[in-house]
PDB file of C-alpha atoms and ligand atoms in Angstrom:
ATOM      1  CA  MET A1270      -4.397   4.940  96.936  1.00 51.00           C
ATOM      2  CA  GLY A1271      -4.500   8.423  95.351  1.00 54.00           C
ATOM      3  CA  ARG A1272      -1.507  10.652  95.144  1.00 58.00           C
ATOM      4  CA  LYS A1273      -1.283  13.286  97.837  1.00 49.00           C
ATOM      5  CA  LYS A1274      -2.215  16.720  96.567  1.00 60.00           C
ATOM      6  CA  THR A1275      -0.983  18.892  99.374  1.00 69.00           C
ATOM      7  CA  LEU A1276       2.500  18.938 100.809  1.00 87.00           C
ATOM      8  CA  THR A1277       2.575  16.585 103.785  1.00 93.00           C
ATOM      9  CA  CYS A1278       5.000  14.380 105.680  1.00 95.00           C
ATOM     10  CA  ARG A1279       6.798  11.763 103.499  1.00 93.00           C
ATOM     11  CA  ARG A1280       5.204   8.901 105.428  1.00 93.00           C
ATOM     12  CA  TRP A1281       2.394   7.711 103.232  1.00 90.00           C
ATOM     13  CA  ASP A1282      -0.102   7.529 106.090  1.00 92.00           C
ATOM     14  CA  CYS A1283       0.791  10.845 107.710  1.00 95.00           C
ATOM     15  CA  GLU A1284      -1.021  14.085 106.966  1.00 93.00           C
ATOM     16  CA  GLU A1285       1.105  16.384 109.107  1.00 95.00           C
ATOM     17  CA  ALA A1286       2.989  19.316 107.600  1.00 94.00           C
ATOM     18  CA  PRO A1287       6.676  18.719 106.784  1.00 94.00           C
ATOM     19  CA  PHE A1288       9.158  19.868 109.411  1.00 94.00           C
ATOM     20  CA  LEU A1289      12.574  18.770 108.165  1.00 93.00           C
ATOM     21  CA  GLY A1290      13.746  16.509 105.345  1.00 91.00           C
ATOM     22  CA  GLY A1291      10.160  16.068 104.163  1.00 93.00           C
ATOM     23  CA  LEU A1292       9.049  14.583 107.460  1.00 95.00           C
ATOM     24  CA  CYS A1293       6.753  16.041 110.085  1.00 97.00           C
ATOM     25  CA  GLU A1294       8.246  16.854 113.474  1.00 96.00           C
ATOM     26  CA  ALA A1295       7.191  13.574 115.127  1.00 97.00           C
ATOM     27  CA  HIS A1296       8.418  11.364 112.278  1.00 97.00           C
ATOM     28  CA  HIS A1297      11.619  13.362 111.960  1.00 96.00           C
ATOM     29  CA  GLU A1298      12.272  12.762 115.668  1.00 97.00           C
ATOM     30  CA  GLU A1299      11.477   9.067 115.239  1.00 96.00           C
ATOM     31  CA  ASP A1300      14.023   8.852 112.392  1.00 95.00           C
ATOM     32  CA  ARG A1301      16.608  10.723 114.419  1.00 95.00           C
ATOM     33  CA  LEU A1302      16.259   8.317 117.356  1.00 96.00           C
ATOM     34  CA  LYS A1303      16.492   5.356 114.979  1.00 95.00           C
ATOM     35  CA  GLN A1304      19.734   6.753 113.548  1.00 96.00           C
ATOM     36  CA  LEU A1305      21.136   7.234 117.048  1.00 96.00           C
ATOM     37  CA  ALA A1306      20.227   3.665 118.000  1.00 96.00           C
ATOM     38  CA  ARG A1307      21.842   2.399 114.797  1.00 97.00           C
ATOM     39  CA  ARG A1308      25.030   4.314 115.524  1.00 97.00           C
ATOM     40  CA  ALA A1309      25.122   2.940 119.087  1.00 97.00           C
ATOM     41  CA  ALA A1310      24.650  -0.595 117.733  1.00 98.00           C
ATOM     42  CA  ILE A1311      27.498  -0.214 115.210  1.00 98.00           C
ATOM     43  CA  ASP A1312      29.602   1.300 117.970  1.00 97.00           C
ATOM     44  CA  ALA A1313      28.961  -1.736 120.197  1.00 98.00           C
ATOM     45  CA  LEU A1314      29.912  -4.036 117.304  1.00 98.00           C
ATOM     46  CA  SER A1315      33.162  -2.128 116.746  1.00 97.00           C
ATOM     47  CA  THR A1316      34.227  -1.650 120.374  1.00 97.00           C
ATOM     48  CA  SER A1317      32.443  -4.462 122.342  1.00 97.00           C
ATOM     49  CA  CYS A1318      31.293  -1.668 124.644  1.00 97.00           C
ATOM     50  CA  ILE A1319      27.855  -0.328 125.477  1.00 97.00           C
ATOM     51  CA  ALA A1320      27.807   3.283 126.616  1.00 93.00           C
ATOM     52  CA  GLY A1321      31.540   3.079 127.259  1.00 94.00           C
ATOM     53  CA  LYS A1322      31.591  -0.181 129.239  1.00 96.00           C
ATOM     54  CA  LEU A1323      31.669  -3.890 128.473  1.00 97.00           C
ATOM     55  CA  PRO A1324      28.249  -5.502 129.054  1.00 97.00           C
ATOM     56  CA  GLU A1325      27.791  -6.213 132.750  1.00 97.00           C
ATOM     57  CA  LYS A1326      24.789  -8.494 132.564  1.00 96.00           C
ATOM     58  CA  PRO A1327      25.958 -12.112 132.974  1.00 95.00           C
ATOM     59  CA  GLY A1328      26.367 -13.834 129.628  1.00 95.00           C
ATOM     60  CA  LEU A1329      25.820 -10.723 127.586  1.00 96.00           C
ATOM     61  CA  LYS A1330      29.475 -10.019 126.874  1.00 97.00           C
ATOM     62  CA  ASP A1331      29.853 -13.513 125.377  1.00 97.00           C
ATOM     63  CA  GLU A1332      26.793 -12.984 123.225  1.00 96.00           C
ATOM     64  CA  LEU A1333      28.100  -9.645 122.031  1.00 97.00           C
ATOM     65  CA  LEU A1334      31.506 -11.135 121.218  1.00 97.00           C
ATOM     66  CA  ARG A1335      29.813 -13.986 119.391  1.00 97.00           C
ATOM     67  CA  VAL A1336      27.811 -11.643 117.172  1.00 97.00           C
ATOM     68  CA  ILE A1337      30.894  -9.471 116.622  1.00 98.00           C
ATOM     69  CA  ARG A1338      32.607 -12.500 115.052  1.00 98.00           C
ATOM     70  CA  TRP A1339      29.747 -12.696 112.543  1.00 98.00           C
ATOM     71  CA  TRP A1340      29.799  -8.937 112.042  1.00 98.00           C
ATOM     72  CA  ASP A1341      33.538  -8.950 111.271  1.00 98.00           C
ATOM     73  CA  LYS A1342      33.178 -11.941 108.976  1.00 97.00           C
ATOM     74  CA  ALA A1343      30.231 -10.415 107.093  1.00 98.00           C
ATOM     75  CA  CYS A1344      31.763  -6.945 106.820  1.00 97.00           C
ATOM     76  CA  LEU A1345      35.054  -8.343 105.561  1.00 97.00           C
ATOM     77  CA  ALA A1346      33.221 -10.097 102.732  1.00 98.00           C
ATOM     78  CA  VAL A1347      30.900  -7.163 101.958  1.00 97.00           C
ATOM     79  CA  ASN A1348      33.806  -4.704 101.847  1.00 97.00           C
ATOM     80  CA  ALA A1349      35.724  -7.035  99.549  1.00 97.00           C
ATOM     81  CA  GLY A1350      32.647  -7.372  97.332  1.00 97.00           C
ATOM     82  CA  ARG A1351      32.471 -11.146  97.719  1.00 97.00           C
ATOM     83  CA  GLN A1352      30.242 -13.743  99.385  1.00 97.00           C
ATOM     84  CA  ASP A1353      31.263 -15.150 102.725  1.00 97.00           C
ATOM     85  CA  ASN A1354      31.958 -18.911 102.697  1.00 96.00           C
ATOM     86  CA  VAL A1355      29.184 -19.574 105.232  1.00 96.00           C
ATOM     87  CA  LEU A1356      26.759 -16.717 104.664  1.00 97.00           C
ATOM     88  CA  LEU A1357      26.897 -17.213 100.874  1.00 96.00           C
ATOM     89  CA  ASP A1358      24.118 -15.310  99.059  1.00 95.00           C
ATOM     90  CA  GLU A1359      22.897 -13.897 102.373  1.00 96.00           C
ATOM     91  CA  THR A1360      26.237 -12.177 103.076  1.00 97.00           C
ATOM     92  CA  GLN A1361      24.844  -8.722 102.312  1.00 96.00           C
ATOM     93  CA  TYR A1362      22.011  -9.131 104.855  1.00 97.00           C
ATOM     94  CA  ALA A1363      24.113 -10.380 107.747  1.00 97.00           C
ATOM     95  CA  PRO A1364      25.460  -6.963 108.823  1.00 97.00           C
ATOM     96  CA  GLU A1365      21.869  -5.762 109.300  1.00 96.00           C
ATOM     97  CA  TRP A1366      21.075  -8.835 111.437  1.00 96.00           C
ATOM     98  CA  CYS A1367      24.109  -8.042 113.567  1.00 97.00           C
ATOM     99  CA  ILE A1368      23.061  -4.401 113.948  1.00 97.00           C
ATOM    100  CA  ALA A1369      19.547  -5.442 115.014  1.00 95.00           C
ATOM    101  CA  PHE A1370      21.075  -7.938 117.440  1.00 96.00           C
ATOM    102  CA  ALA A1371      23.428  -5.345 118.920  1.00 97.00           C
ATOM    103  CA  ASP A1372      20.491  -2.966 119.277  1.00 95.00           C
ATOM    104  CA  ALA A1373      18.651  -5.667 121.252  1.00 95.00           C
ATOM    105  CA  ILE A1374      21.699  -6.335 123.448  1.00 96.00           C
ATOM    106  CA  ILE A1375      21.994  -2.615 124.178  1.00 96.00           C
ATOM    107  CA  GLN A1376      18.371  -2.520 125.335  1.00 95.00           C
ATOM    108  CA  GLU A1377      18.930  -5.605 127.479  1.00 96.00           C
ATOM    109  CA  GLU A1378      22.112  -4.220 129.019  1.00 97.00           C
ATOM    110  CA  MET A1379      20.565  -0.809 129.705  1.00 96.00           C
ATOM    111  CA  ASN A1380      17.560  -2.487 131.341  1.00 95.00           C
ATOM    112  CA  PHE A1381      19.959  -4.507 133.475  1.00 96.00           C
ATOM    113  CA  ARG A1382      21.965  -1.443 134.511  1.00 96.00           C
ATOM    114  CA  GLN A1383      18.718   0.310 135.479  1.00 96.00           C
ATOM    115  CA  GLY A1384      17.468  -2.719 137.377  1.00 96.00           C
ATOM    116  CA  LEU A1385      14.554  -3.256 135.008  1.00 95.00           C
ATOM    117  CA  ASP A1386      13.080  -6.576 133.912  1.00 91.00           C
ATOM    118  CA  ASP A1387      14.065  -8.285 130.680  1.00 89.00           C
ATOM    119  CA  ASP A1388      12.069  -7.440 127.597  1.00 88.00           C
ATOM    120  CA  ALA A1389      10.477 -10.470 125.929  1.00 90.00           C
ATOM    121  CA  THR A1390      10.871  -9.012 122.429  1.00 91.00           C
ATOM    122  CA  VAL A1391      14.631  -8.749 122.990  1.00 92.00           C
ATOM    123  CA  ALA A1392      14.864 -12.423 123.911  1.00 92.00           C
ATOM    124  CA  PHE A1393      12.821 -13.346 120.838  1.00 93.00           C
ATOM    125  CA  LEU A1394      14.977 -11.296 118.470  1.00 93.00           C
ATOM    126  CA  LYS A1395      18.170 -12.759 119.890  1.00 94.00           C
ATOM    127  CA  LYS A1396      16.919 -16.327 119.569  1.00 94.00           C
ATOM    128  CA  ASP A1397      15.804 -15.621 116.000  1.00 94.00           C
ATOM    129  CA  THR A1398      19.248 -14.297 115.070  1.00 95.00           C
ATOM    130  CA  TRP A1399      21.107 -17.281 116.571  1.00 96.00           C
ATOM    131  CA  THR A1400      18.763 -19.657 114.786  1.00 96.00           C
ATOM    132  CA  ARG A1401      19.613 -18.004 111.456  1.00 96.00           C
ATOM    133  CA  PHE A1402      23.343 -18.285 112.019  1.00 97.00           C
ATOM    134  CA  GLU A1403      22.992 -21.880 113.207  1.00 96.00           C
ATOM    135  CA  HIS A1404      21.084 -22.763 110.040  1.00 97.00           C
ATOM    136  CA  LEU A1405      23.798 -21.147 107.926  1.00 96.00           C
ATOM    137  CA  GLU A1406      26.546 -22.980 109.815  1.00 95.00           C
ATOM    138  CA  ALA A1407      24.679 -26.233 109.192  1.00 95.00           C
ATOM    139  CA  GLY A1408      24.719 -25.496 105.453  1.00 94.00           C
ATOM    140  CA  PHE A1409      21.088 -24.427 105.085  1.00 95.00           C
ATOM    141  CA  MET A1410      19.700 -21.020 104.175  1.00 95.00           C
ATOM    142  CA  SER A1411      19.151 -18.781 107.199  1.00 96.00           C
ATOM    143  CA  ASN A1412      15.443 -19.681 107.310  1.00 95.00           C
ATOM    144  CA  GLY A1413      16.329 -23.374 107.600  1.00 95.00           C
ATOM    145  CA  VAL A1414      15.375 -24.234 104.026  1.00 93.00           C
ATOM    146  CA  LYS A1415      17.704 -26.488 102.061  1.00 92.00           C
ATOM    147  CA  ARG A1416      19.661 -24.660  99.402  1.00 84.00           C
ATOM    148  CA  PRO A1417      18.419 -25.296  95.866  1.00 77.00           C
ATOM    149  CA  GLY A1418      20.513 -27.947  94.184  1.00 69.00           C
ATOM    150  CA  CYS A1419      21.898 -29.331  97.452  1.00 58.00           C
TER     151      CYS A1419
HETATM  152 ZN1   ZN B2783       4.665  12.404 109.781  1.00 84.87          ZN
END
């Protein structure tokens, strides 16, 4: 892969002219939407609310509250600069899992409020996240592998 000679979008595979922050207009917009989604996810984790209301889809509020417990636990440890007693060396990654999970719940809830069908990728991501936390609670690494030396 040769170095780019002309000034183009920061994305390595994009040849468009930069628009803002080194990104072309389309990629800048993509980044902006990602940031908005991230903020909404963190907001849901902090307030238990999605777009100002508790989740209305049956079961979703419980799932959100369950992930918030992990979020609080992980953030407490990260902010204190220590490992969580369950998350151990994966403590630093857990907040990102929670954000991705909240993002999925937001999509699910918004689909529900609009009367749309469930999204299969959302269900998959949620199951994947619970499996990780269940592995950790059982004393394994999040991927289900036994910890070295255990
Ligand atoms: Zn681009």
